[in-house]
PDB file of C-alpha atoms in Angstrom:
ATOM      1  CA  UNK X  73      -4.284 -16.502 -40.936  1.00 89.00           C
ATOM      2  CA  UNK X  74      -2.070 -15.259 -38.322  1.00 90.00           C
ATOM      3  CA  UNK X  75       1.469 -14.198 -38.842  1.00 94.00           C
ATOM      4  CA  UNK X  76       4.142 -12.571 -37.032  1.00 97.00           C
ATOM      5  CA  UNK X  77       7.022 -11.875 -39.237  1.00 97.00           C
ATOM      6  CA  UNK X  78      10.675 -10.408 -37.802  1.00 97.00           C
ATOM      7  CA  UNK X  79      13.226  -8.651 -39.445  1.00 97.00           C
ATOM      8  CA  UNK X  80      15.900  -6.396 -37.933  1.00 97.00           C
ATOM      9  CA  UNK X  81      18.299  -9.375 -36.952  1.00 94.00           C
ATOM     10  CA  UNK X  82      22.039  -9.412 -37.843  1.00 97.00           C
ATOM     11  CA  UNK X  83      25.752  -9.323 -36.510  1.00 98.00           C
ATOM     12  CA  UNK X  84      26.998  -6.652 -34.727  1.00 98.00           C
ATOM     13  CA  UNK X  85      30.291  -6.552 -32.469  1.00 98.00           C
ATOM     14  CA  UNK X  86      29.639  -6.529 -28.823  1.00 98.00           C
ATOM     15  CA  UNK X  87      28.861  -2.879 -27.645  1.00 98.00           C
ATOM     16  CA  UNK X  88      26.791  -2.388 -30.893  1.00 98.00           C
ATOM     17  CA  UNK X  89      23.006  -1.770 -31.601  1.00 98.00           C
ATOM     18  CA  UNK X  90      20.482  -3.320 -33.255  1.00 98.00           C
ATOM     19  CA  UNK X  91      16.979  -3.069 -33.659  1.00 98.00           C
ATOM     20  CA  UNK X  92      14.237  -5.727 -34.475  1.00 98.00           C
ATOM     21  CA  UNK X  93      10.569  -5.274 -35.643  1.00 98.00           C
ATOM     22  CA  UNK X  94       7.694  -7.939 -35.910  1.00 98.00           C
ATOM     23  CA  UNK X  95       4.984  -7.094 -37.832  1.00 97.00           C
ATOM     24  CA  UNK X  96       1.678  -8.851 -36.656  1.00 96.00           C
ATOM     25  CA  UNK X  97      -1.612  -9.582 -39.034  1.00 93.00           C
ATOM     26  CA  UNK X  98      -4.420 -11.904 -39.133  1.00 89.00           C
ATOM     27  CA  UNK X  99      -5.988 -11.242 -35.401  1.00 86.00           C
ATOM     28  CA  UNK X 100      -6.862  -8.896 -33.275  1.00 85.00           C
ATOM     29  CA  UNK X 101      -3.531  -7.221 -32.853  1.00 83.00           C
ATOM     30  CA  UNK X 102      -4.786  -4.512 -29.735  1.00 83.00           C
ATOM     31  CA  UNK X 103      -5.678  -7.574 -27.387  1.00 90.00           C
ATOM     32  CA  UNK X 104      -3.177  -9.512 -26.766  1.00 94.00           C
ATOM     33  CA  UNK X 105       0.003  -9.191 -25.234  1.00 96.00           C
ATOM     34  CA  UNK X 106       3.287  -8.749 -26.637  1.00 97.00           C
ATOM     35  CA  UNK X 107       6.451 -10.449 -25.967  1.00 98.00           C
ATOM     36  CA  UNK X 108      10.302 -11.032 -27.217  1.00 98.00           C
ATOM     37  CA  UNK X 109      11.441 -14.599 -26.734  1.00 98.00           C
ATOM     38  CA  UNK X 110      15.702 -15.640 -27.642  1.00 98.00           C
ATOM     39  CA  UNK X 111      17.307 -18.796 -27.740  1.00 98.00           C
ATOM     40  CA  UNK X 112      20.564 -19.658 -28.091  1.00 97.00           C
ATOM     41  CA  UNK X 113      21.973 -22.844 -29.506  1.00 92.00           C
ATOM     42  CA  UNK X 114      21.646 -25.397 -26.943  1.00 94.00           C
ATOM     43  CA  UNK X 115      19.626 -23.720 -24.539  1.00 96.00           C
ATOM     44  CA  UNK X 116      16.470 -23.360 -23.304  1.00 96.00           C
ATOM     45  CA  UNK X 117      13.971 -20.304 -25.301  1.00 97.00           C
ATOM     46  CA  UNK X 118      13.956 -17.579 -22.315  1.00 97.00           C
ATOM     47  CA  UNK X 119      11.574 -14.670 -21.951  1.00 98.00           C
ATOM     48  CA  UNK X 120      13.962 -10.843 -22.926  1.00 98.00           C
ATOM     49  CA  UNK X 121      11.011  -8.521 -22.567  1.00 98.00           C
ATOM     50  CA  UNK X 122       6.895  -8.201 -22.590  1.00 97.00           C
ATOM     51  CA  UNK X 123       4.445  -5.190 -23.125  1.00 97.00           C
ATOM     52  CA  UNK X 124       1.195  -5.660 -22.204  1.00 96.00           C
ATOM     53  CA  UNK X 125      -2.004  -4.135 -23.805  1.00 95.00           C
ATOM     54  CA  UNK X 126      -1.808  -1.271 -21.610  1.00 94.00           C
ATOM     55  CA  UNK X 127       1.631  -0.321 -22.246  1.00 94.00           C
ATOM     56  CA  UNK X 128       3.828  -2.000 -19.034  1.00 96.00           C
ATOM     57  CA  UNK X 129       6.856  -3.142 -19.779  1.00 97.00           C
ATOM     58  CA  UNK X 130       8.926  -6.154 -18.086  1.00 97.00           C
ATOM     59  CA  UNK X 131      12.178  -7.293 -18.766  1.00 98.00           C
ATOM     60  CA  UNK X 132      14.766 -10.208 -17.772  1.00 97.00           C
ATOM     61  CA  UNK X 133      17.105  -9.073 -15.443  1.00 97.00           C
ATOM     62  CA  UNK X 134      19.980  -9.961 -18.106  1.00 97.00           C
ATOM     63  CA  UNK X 135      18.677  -6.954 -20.558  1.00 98.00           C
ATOM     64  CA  UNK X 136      17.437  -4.914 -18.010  1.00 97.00           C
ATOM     65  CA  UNK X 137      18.743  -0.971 -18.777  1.00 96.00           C
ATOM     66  CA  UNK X 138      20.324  -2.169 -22.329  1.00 98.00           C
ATOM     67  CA  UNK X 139      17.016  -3.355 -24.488  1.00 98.00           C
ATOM     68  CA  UNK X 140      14.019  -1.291 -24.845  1.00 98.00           C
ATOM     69  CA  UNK X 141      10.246  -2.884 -26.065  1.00 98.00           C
ATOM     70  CA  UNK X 142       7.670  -0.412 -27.356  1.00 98.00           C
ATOM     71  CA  UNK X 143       5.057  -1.100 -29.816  1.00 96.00           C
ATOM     72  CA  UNK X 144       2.921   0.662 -32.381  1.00 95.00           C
ATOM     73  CA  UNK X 145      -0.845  -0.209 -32.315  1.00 92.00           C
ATOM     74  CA  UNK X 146      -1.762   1.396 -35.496  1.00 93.00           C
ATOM     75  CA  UNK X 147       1.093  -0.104 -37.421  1.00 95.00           C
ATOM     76  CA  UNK X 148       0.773  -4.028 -35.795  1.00 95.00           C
ATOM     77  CA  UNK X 149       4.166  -3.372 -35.123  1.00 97.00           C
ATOM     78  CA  UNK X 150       6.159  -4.558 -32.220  1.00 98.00           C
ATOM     79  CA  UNK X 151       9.922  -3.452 -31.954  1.00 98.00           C
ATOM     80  CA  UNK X 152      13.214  -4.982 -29.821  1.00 98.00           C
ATOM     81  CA  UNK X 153      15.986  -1.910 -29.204  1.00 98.00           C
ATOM     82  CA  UNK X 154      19.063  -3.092 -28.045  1.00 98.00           C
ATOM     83  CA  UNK X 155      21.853  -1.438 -27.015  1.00 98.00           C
ATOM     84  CA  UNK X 156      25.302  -2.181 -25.542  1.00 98.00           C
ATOM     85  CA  UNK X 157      24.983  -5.651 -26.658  1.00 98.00           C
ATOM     86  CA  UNK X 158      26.902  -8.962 -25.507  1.00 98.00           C
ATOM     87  CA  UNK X 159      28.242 -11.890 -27.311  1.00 97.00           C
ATOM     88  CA  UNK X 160      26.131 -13.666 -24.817  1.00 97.00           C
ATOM     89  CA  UNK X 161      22.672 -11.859 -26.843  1.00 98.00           C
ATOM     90  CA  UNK X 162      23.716 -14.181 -29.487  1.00 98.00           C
ATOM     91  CA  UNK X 163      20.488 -16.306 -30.082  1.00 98.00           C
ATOM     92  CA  UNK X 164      17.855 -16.272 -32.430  1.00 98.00           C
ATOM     93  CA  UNK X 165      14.861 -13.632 -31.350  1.00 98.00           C
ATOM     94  CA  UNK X 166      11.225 -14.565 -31.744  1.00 98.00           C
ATOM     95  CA  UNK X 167       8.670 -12.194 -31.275  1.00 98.00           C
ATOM     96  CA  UNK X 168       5.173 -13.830 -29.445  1.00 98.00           C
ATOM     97  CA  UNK X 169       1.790 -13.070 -28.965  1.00 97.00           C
ATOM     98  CA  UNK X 170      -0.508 -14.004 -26.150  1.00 95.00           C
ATOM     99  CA  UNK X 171      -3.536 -13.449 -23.242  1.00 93.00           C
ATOM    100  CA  UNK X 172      -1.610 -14.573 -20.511  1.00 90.00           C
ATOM    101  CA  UNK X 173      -4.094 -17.121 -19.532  1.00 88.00           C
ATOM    102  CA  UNK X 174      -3.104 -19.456 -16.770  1.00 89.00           C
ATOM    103  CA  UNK X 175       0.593 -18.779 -17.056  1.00 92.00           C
ATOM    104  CA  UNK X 176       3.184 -15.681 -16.394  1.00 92.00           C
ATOM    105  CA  UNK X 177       4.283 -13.820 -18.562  1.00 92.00           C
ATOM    106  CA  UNK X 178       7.699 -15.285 -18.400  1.00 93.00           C
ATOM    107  CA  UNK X 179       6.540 -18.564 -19.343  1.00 95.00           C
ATOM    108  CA  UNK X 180       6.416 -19.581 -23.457  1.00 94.00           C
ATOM    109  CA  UNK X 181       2.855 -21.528 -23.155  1.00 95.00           C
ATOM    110  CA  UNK X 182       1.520 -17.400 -22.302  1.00 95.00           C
ATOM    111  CA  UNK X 183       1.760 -16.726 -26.030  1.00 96.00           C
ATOM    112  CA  UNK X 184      -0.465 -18.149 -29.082  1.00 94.00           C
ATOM    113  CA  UNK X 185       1.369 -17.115 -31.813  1.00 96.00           C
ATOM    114  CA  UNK X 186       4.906 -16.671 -32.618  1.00 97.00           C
ATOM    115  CA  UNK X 187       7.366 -15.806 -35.408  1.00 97.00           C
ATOM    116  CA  UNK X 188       9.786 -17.857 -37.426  1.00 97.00           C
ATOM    117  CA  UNK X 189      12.433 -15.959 -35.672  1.00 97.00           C
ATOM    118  CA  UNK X 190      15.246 -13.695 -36.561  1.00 98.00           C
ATOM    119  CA  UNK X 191      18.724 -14.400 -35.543  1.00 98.00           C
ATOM    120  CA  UNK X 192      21.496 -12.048 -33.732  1.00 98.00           C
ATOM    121  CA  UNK X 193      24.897 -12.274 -33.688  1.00 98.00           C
ATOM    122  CA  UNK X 194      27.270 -10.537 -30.935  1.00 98.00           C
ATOM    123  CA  UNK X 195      30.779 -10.921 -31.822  1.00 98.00           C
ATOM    124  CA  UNK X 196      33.830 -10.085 -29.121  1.00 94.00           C
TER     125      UNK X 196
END
């Protein structure tokens, strides 16, 4: 059974830290692409970052030079840092896994399997 499970969320004034994990089990962890997902109430779920199998790294422009993916093959582990953080981060954060096949990486229907989701709150 495949599960991706989050933890790491919390509330943090804006200019603060935090740092999520998302431990992944139940497929074959090495193949597939990683991804962060947030959404905020009332809004659409939109793409923060991606690492591919071979390392890359892409980001939305909006956490560009504040949030750092990285992953750790040996532990299943996929992690979020972000830095300088905005009340407009506030969403909950799901981490995703997919191939890529016939969409972008951008794009939610890229990813198989997600998370329940952990939530982050940026107050001003």
């Amino acid at each position: 059974q495949v599960q991706l499970v989050e933890s790491g969320g919390g509330s943090v004034q804006a200019g603060g830290s935090l740092s999520l994990s998302c431990v992944a089990s139940g497929y074959n962890y090495g193949t597939y692409h990683m991804a962060w997902f947030r959404q905020a109430p009332g809004k659409e779920r939109e793409v923060v970052a991606c690492i591919h199998t071979d390392g890359s790294t892409m980001y939305a422009d909006s956490v560009k030079d504040r949030f750092t993916i990285s992953k750790d093959n040996a532990k299943n582990t996929l992690y979020l840092q972000m830095h300088s953080l905005k009340p407009e981060d506030t969403a909950m954060y799901y981490c995703a896994a997919g191939r890529w096949v016939g969409f972008a990486w951008p794009n939610s229907r890229a990813y198989s399997y997600w998370g329940q989701g952990t939530q982050v709150t940026v107050s001003s």
